[in-house]
Coordinates of C-alpha atoms in Angstrom, one line a residue:
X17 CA 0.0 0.0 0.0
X18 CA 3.0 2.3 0.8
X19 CA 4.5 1.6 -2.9
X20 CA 0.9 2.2 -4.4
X21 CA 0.9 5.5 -2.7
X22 CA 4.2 6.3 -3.7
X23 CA 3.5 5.6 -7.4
X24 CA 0.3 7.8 -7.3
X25 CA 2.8 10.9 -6.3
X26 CA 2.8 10.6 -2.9
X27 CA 0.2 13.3 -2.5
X28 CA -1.3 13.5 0.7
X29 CA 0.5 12.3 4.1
X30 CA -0.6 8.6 5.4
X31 CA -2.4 7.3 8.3
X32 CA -3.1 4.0 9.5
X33 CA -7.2 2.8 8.3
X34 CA -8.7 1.9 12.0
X35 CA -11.2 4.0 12.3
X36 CA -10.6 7.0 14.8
X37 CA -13.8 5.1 17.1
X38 CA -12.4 2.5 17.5
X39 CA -9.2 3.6 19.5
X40 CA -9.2 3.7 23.5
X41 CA -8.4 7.4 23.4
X42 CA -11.3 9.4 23.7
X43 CA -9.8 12.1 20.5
X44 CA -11.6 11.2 17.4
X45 CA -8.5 12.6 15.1
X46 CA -10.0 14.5 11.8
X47 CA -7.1 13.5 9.7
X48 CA -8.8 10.2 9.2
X49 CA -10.7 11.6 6.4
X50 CA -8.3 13.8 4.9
X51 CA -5.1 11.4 4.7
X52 CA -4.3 8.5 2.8
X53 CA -5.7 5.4 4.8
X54 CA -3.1 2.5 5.1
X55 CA -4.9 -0.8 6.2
X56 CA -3.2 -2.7 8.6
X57 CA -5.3 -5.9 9.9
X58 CA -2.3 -7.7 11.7
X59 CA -3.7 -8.8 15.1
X60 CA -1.6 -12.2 15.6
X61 CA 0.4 -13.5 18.3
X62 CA 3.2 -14.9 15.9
X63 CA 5.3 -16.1 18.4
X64 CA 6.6 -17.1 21.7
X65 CA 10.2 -17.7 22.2
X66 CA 10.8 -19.2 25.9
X67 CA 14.4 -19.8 25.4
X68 CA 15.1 -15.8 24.7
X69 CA 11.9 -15.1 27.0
X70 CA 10.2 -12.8 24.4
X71 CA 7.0 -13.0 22.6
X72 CA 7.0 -11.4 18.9
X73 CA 3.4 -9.9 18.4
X74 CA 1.8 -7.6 16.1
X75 CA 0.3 -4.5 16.4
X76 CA -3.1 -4.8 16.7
X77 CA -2.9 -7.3 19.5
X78 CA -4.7 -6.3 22.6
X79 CA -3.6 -6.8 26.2
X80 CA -6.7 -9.1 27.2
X81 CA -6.0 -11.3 24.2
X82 CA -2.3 -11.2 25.0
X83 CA -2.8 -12.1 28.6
X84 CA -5.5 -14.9 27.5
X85 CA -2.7 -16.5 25.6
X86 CA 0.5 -16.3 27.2
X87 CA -0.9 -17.6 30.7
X88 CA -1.8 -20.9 30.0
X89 CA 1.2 -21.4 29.1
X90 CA 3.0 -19.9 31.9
X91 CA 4.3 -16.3 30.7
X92 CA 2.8 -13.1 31.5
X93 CA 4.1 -9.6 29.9
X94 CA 6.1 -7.6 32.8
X95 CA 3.6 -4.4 32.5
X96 CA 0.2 -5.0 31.2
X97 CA -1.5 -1.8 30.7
X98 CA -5.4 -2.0 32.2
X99 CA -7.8 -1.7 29.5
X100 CA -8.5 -5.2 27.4
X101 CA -8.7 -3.1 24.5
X102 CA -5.6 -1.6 24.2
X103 CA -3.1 -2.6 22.0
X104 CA 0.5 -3.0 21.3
X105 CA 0.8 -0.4 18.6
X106 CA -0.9 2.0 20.4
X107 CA 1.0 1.3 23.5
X108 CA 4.2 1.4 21.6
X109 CA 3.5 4.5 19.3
X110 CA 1.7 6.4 22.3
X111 CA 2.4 5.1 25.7
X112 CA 1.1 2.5 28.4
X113 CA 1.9 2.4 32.3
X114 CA 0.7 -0.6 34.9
X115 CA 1.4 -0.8 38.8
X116 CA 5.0 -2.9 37.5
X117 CA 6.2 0.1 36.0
X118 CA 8.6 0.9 38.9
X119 CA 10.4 -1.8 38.4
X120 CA 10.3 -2.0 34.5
X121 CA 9.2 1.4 33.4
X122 CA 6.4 2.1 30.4
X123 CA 5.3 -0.5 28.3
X124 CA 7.7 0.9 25.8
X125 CA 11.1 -0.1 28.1
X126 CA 9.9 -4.0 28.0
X127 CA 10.0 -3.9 24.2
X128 CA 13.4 -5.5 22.8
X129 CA 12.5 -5.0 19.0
X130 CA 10.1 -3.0 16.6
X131 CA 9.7 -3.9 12.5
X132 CA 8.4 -0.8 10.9
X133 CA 7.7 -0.1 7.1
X134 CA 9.0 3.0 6.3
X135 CA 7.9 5.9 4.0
X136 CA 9.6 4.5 0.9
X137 CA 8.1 1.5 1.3
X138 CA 10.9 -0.6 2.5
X139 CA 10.8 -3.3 6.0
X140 CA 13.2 -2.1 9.1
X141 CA 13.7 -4.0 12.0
X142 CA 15.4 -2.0 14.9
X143 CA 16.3 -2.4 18.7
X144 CA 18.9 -1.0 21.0
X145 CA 21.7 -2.8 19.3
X146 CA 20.9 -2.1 15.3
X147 CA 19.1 0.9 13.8
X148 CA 19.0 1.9 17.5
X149 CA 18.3 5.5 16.6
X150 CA 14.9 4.8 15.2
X151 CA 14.4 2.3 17.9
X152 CA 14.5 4.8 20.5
X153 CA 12.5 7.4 18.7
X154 CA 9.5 5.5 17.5
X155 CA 7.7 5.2 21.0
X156 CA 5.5 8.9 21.7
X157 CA 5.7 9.2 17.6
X158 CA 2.0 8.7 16.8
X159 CA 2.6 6.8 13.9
X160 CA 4.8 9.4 12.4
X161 CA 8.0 7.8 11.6
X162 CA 6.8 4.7 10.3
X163 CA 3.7 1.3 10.3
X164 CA 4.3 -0.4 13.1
X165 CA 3.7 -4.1 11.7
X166 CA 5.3 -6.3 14.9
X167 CA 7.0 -6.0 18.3
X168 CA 9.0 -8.0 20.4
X169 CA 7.8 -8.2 24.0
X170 CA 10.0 -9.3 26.7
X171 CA 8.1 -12.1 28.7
X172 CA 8.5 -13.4 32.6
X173 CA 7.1 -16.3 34.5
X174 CA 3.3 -15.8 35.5
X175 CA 1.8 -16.7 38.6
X176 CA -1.4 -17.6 39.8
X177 CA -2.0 -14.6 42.3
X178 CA -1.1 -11.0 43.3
X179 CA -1.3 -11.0 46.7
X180 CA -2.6 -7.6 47.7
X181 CA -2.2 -5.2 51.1
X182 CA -4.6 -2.4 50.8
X183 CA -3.5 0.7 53.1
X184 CA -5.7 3.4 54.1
X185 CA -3.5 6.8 54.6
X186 CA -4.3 10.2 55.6
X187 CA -2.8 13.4 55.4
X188 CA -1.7 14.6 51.8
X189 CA 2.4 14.5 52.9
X190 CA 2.0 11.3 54.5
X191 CA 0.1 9.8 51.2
X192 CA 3.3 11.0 49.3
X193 CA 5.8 9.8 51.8
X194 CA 4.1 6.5 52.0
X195 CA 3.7 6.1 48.1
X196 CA 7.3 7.0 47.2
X197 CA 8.5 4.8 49.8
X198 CA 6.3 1.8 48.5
X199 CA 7.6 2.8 45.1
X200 CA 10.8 2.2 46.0
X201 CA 10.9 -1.4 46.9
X202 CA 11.5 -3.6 44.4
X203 CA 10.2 -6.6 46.0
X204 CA 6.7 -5.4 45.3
X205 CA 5.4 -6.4 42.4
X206 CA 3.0 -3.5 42.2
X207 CA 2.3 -0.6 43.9
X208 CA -1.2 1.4 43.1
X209 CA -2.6 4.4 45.2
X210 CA -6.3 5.9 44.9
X211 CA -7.0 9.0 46.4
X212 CA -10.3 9.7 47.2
X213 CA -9.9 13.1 48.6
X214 CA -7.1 15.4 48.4
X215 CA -6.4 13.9 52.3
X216 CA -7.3 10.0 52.0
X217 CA -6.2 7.5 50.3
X218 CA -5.7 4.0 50.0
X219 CA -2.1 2.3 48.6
X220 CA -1.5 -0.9 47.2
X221 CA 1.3 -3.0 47.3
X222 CA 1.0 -6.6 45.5
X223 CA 3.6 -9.5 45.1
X224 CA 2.7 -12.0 42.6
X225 CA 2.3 -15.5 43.9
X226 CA 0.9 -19.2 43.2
X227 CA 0.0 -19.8 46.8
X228 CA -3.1 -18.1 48.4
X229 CA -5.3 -18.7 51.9
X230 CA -8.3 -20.2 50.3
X231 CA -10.5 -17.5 52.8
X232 CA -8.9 -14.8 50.9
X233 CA -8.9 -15.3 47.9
X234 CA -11.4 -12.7 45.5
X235 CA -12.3 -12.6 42.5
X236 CA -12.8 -8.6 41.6
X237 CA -13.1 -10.2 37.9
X238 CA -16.6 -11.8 38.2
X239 CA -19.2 -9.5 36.3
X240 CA -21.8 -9.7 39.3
X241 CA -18.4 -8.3 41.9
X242 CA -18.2 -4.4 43.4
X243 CA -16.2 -2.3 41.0
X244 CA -12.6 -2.2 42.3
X245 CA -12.2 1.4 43.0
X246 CA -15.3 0.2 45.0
X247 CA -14.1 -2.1 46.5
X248 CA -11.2 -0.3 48.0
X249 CA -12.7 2.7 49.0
X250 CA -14.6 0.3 51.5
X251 CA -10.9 -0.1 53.1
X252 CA -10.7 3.9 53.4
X253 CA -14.4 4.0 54.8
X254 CA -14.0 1.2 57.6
X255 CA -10.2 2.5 58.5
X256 CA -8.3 -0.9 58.1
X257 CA -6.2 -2.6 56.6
X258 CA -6.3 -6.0 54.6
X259 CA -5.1 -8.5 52.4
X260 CA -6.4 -10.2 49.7
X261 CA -5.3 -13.4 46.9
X262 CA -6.6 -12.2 43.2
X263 CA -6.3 -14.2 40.5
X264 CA -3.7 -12.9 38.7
X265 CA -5.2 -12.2 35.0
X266 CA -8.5 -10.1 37.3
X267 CA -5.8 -8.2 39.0
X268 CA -4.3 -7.1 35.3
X269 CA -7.6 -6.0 34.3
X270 CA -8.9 -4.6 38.1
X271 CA -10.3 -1.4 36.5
X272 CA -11.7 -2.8 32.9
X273 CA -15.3 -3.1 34.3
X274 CA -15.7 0.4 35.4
X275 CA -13.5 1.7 32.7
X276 CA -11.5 2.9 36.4
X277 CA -14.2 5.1 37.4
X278 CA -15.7 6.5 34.3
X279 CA -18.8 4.2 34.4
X280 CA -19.9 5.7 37.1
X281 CA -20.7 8.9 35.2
X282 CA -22.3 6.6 31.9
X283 CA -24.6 4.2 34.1
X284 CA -24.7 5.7 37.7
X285 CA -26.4 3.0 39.1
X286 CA -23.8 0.6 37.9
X287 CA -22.3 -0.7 40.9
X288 CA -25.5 -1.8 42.5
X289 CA -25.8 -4.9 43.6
X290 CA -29.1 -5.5 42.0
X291 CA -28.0 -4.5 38.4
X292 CA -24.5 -6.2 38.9
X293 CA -26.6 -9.3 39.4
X294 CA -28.7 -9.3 37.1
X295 CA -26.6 -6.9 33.9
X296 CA -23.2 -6.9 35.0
X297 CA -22.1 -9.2 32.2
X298 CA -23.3 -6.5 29.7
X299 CA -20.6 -3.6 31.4
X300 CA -18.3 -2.4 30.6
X301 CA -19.4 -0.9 27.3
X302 CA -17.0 -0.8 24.4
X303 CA -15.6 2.8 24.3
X304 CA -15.5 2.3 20.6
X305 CA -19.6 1.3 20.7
X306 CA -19.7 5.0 23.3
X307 CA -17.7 6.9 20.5
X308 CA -19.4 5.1 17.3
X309 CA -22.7 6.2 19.3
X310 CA -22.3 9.2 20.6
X311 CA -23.5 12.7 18.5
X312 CA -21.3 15.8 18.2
X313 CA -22.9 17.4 20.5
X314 CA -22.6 15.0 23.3
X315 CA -18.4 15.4 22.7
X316 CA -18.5 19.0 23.0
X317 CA -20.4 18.3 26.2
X318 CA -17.8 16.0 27.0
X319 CA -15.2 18.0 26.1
X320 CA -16.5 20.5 28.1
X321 CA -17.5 19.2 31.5
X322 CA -15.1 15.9 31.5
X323 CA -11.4 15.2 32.2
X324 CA -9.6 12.2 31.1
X325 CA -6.0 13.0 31.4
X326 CA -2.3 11.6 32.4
X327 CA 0.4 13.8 33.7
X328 CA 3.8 12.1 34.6
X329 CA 5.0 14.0 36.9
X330 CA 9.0 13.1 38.9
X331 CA 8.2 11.6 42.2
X332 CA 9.6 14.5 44.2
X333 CA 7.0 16.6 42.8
X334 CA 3.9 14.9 43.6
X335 CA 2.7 16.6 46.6
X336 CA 2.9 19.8 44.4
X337 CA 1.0 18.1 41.8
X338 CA -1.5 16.9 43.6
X339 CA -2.4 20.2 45.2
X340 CA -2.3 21.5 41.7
X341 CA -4.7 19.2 40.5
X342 CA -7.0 19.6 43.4
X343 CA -7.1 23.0 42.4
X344 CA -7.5 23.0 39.3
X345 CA -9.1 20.3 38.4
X346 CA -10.6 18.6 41.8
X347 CA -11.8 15.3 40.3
X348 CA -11.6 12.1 42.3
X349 CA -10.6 9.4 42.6
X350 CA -7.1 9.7 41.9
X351 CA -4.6 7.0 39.8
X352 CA -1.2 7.0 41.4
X353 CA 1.1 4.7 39.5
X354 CA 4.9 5.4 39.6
X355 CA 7.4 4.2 37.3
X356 CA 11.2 4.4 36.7
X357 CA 12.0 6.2 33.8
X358 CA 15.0 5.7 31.8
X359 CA 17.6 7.6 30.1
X360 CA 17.5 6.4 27.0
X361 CA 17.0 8.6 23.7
X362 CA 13.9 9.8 22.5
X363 CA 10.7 12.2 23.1
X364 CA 10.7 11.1 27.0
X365 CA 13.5 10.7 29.5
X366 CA 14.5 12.4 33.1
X367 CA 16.0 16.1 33.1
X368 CA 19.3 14.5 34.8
X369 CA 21.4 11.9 33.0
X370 CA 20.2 9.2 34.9
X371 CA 17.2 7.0 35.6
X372 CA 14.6 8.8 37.8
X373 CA 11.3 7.3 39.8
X374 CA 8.0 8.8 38.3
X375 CA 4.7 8.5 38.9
X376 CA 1.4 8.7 36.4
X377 CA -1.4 11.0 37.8
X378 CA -4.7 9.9 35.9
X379 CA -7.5 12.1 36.9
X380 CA -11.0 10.9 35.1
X381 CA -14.5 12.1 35.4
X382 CA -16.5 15.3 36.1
X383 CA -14.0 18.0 37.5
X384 CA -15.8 19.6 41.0
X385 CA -13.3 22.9 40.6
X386 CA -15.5 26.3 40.2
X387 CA -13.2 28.1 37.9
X388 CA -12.8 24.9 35.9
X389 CA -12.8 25.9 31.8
X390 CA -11.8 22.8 29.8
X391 CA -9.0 24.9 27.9
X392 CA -7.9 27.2 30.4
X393 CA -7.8 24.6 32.9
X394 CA -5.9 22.3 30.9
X395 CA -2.9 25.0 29.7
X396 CA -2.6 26.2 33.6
X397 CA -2.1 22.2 34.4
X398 CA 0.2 21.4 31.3
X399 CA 2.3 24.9 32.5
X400 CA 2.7 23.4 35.5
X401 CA 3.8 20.0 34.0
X402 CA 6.4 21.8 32.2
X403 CA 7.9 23.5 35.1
X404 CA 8.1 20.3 36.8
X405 CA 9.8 18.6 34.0
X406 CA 7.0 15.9 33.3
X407 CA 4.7 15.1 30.4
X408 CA 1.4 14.7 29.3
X409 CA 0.5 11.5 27.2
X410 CA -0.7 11.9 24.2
X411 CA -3.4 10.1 24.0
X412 CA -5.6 12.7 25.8
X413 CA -6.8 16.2 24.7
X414 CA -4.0 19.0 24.5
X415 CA -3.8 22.4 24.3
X416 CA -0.5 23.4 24.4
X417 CA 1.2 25.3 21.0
X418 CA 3.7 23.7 19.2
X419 CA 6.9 25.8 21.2
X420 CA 5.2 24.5 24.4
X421 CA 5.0 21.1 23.3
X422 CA 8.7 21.1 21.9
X423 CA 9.6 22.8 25.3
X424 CA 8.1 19.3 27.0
X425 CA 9.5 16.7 25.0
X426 CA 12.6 16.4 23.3
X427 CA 12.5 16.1 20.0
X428 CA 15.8 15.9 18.8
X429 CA 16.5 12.4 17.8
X430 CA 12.7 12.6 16.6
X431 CA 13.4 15.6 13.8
X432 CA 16.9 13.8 12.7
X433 CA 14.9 10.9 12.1
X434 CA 12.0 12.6 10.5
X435 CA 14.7 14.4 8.2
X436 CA 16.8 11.0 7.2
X437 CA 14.2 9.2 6.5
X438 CA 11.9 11.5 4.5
X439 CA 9.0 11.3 6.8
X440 CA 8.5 15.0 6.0
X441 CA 6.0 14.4 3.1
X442 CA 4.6 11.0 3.9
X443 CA 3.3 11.8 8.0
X444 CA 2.2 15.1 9.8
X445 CA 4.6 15.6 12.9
X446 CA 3.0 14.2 16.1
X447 CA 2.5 17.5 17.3
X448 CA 0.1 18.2 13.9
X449 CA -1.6 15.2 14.8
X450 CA -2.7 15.6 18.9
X451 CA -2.8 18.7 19.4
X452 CA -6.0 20.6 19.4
X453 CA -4.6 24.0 18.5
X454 CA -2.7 22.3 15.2
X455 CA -6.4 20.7 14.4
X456 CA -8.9 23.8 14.8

């Protein structure tokens, strides 16, 4: 397809064929209609190599189906994003982040290989050790360097069980002291915080396992169980502390059924027991059947009145952060997930020259805040980001101008590369295609 559109004059810049509604991300991108639509329906496992302990996989994979195959036989990925429905090329090309990630960074850092075709139509395979340049620069690219058409995955051992310690905390400094110092430990698996106000949380710690006490064991996957978020907040409500066995493959996908906490705004009445009973098989809904569904004027509502956003922000800022948010913003609950970040190459690494801890603030839902105004809001919040040297992901809506956005990732390596490989007249730049002033 690449060669065709080369033949025809390379006239207008390509983009993959999905169809913007059917992506995770709640930004239906215009250029759909106006660019030349590549089809790519590769959505294989192709293969699983225990001796090197990677699986090879292409890009349309999701993580549900990737976690439905590899534990049977044993493997698990080390950081399985939440949503069943996202994939590996849109983990890859935007991001992805899981309660592991402070031991093995973003979904990108567990990828050993990527095979891209390029704008002139040719097949490049790259990882740290050949074409490492593009191999460093395709994750954060949007698609704008090249098709993604497989990936190779780093696998480890799976077990039946995270065993999980919920934590109630109070006080916003001793949330933050409590959270970095959980993030630090290597021998947990996962660490997770919600807040629920901007003084109470609950953090989670997990280690993965095969044994469990038979009286604890819970299965938060079953379509008639609370919603997770629920679940915890119970913790927080009672004052205690607990422990818990969950299958391992219902803990990787805690916060599918409620979308985290969205669901609470789409079917308010979701989480009661009555209609868990009797309908909870039917949630959650597809966000690509809520997109596909849902007129203009419901998305300017949305736009409007709703927040879905990810800031990663260095873990010595987060009590500043969170206070920004609140103010803001002030939409609870709160995702806290830390992660190391590397310094490798590429749009996204620490300010220092070495690796730094992180952590992922996801605010979702209907933002509380008085002054809140969707764009003015947003540019105060992605200011702050800035000055803290952390970044937005991509997947959500952004306001920020094209200096700004330069100013907050590096883009270096990513022009070069643009520039070798004559990307220039075959894919808008990623900040042409995300950003909302670029698209208005």
């Amino acid at each position: 397809q690449v060669r065709e559109w080369k033949k025809e004059g390379s006239k207008r810049y390509m983009c993959t064929g999905r169809p913007g509604w059917l992506t995770v991300s709640l930004r239906v991108g215009k250029y759909k209609k106006t660019h030349k639509n590549i089809m790519i329906n590769l959505m294989d496992v192709l293969e699983v190599d225990s001796e090197r302990q990677v699986v090879r996989v292409e890009p349309l994979v999701s993580m549900g189906q990737l976690t439905a195959y590899l534990n049977p036989m044993g493997w698990t990925i080390p950081v399985v994003p939440e949503l069943d429905d996202l994939t590996v090329g849109g983990l890859i090309m935007g991001t992805g982040i899981e309660s592991s990630s402070h031991i093995y960074g973003l979904f990108q850092h567990t990828c050993v290989a990527y095979e891209l075709v390029l704008a002139d139509g040719s097949l490049v395979r790259c990882s740290p050790t050949e074409n490492s340049d593009l191999f460093y620069a395709v994750p954060w690219s949007c698609g704008t360097l090249g098709f993604l058409v497989a990936a190779e995955i780093k696998m480890i051992p799976a077990k039946k069980y995270v065993k999980i310690h919920y934590k109630p905390v109070r006080g916003l400094q001793k949330i933050c002291e409590k959270f970095t110092e959980e993030s630090k430990k290597k021998e947990n698996s996962f660490v997770e915080g919600l807040m629920y106000s901007l003084d109470e949380a609950v953090i989670m710690t997990g280690v993965l396992t095969d044994e469990a006490e038979q009286s604890k064991i819970n299965r938060i996957g079953n379509y008639y169980k609370p919603w997770f978020f629920k679940h915890v907040e119970k913790y927080l409500k009672a004052d205690r502390t607990g422990v818990e066995y969950i299958p391992s493959r219902h803990y990787y996908h805690r916060h599918t059924r409620s979308i985290f906490w969205e669901l609470q705004d789409i079917i308010p009445f979701g989480n009661n027991p009555v209609f868990r009973y009797l309908f909870g098989w039917m949630v959650p809904p597809k966000i690509s059947l809520l997109k596909l569904t849902q007129g203009e004027a419901v998305r300017k509502l949305y736009e409007q009145h709703h927040v879905v956003q990810d800031m990663l922000v260095p873990m010595k800022s987060l009590e500043k952060s969170i206070q920004t948010f609140h103010v803001d913003l002030n939409v609870y609950p709160i995702w806290l997930c830390p992660f190391i970040l590397p310094n490798n190459p590429g749009m996204v690494h620490p300010k220092g020259n070495e690796t730094e801890l992180y952590v992922d603030i996801g605010a979702y839902g209907e933002p509380k805040s008085k002054q809140f105004e969707a764009r003015a809001s947003m540019r105060q919040m992605e200011k702050f980001v800035r000055s803290v040297h952390g970044f937005q992901m991509l997947y959500a809506d952004c306001y920020m101008t094209r200096e700004e956005f330069w100013d907050m990732f590096d883009g270096s390596l990513y022009q070069k590369l643009r520039e070798q490989m004559n990307c220039k007249d075959a894919f808008p730049e990623v900040y042409d295609k995300i950003c909302k002033a670029a698209r208005h």
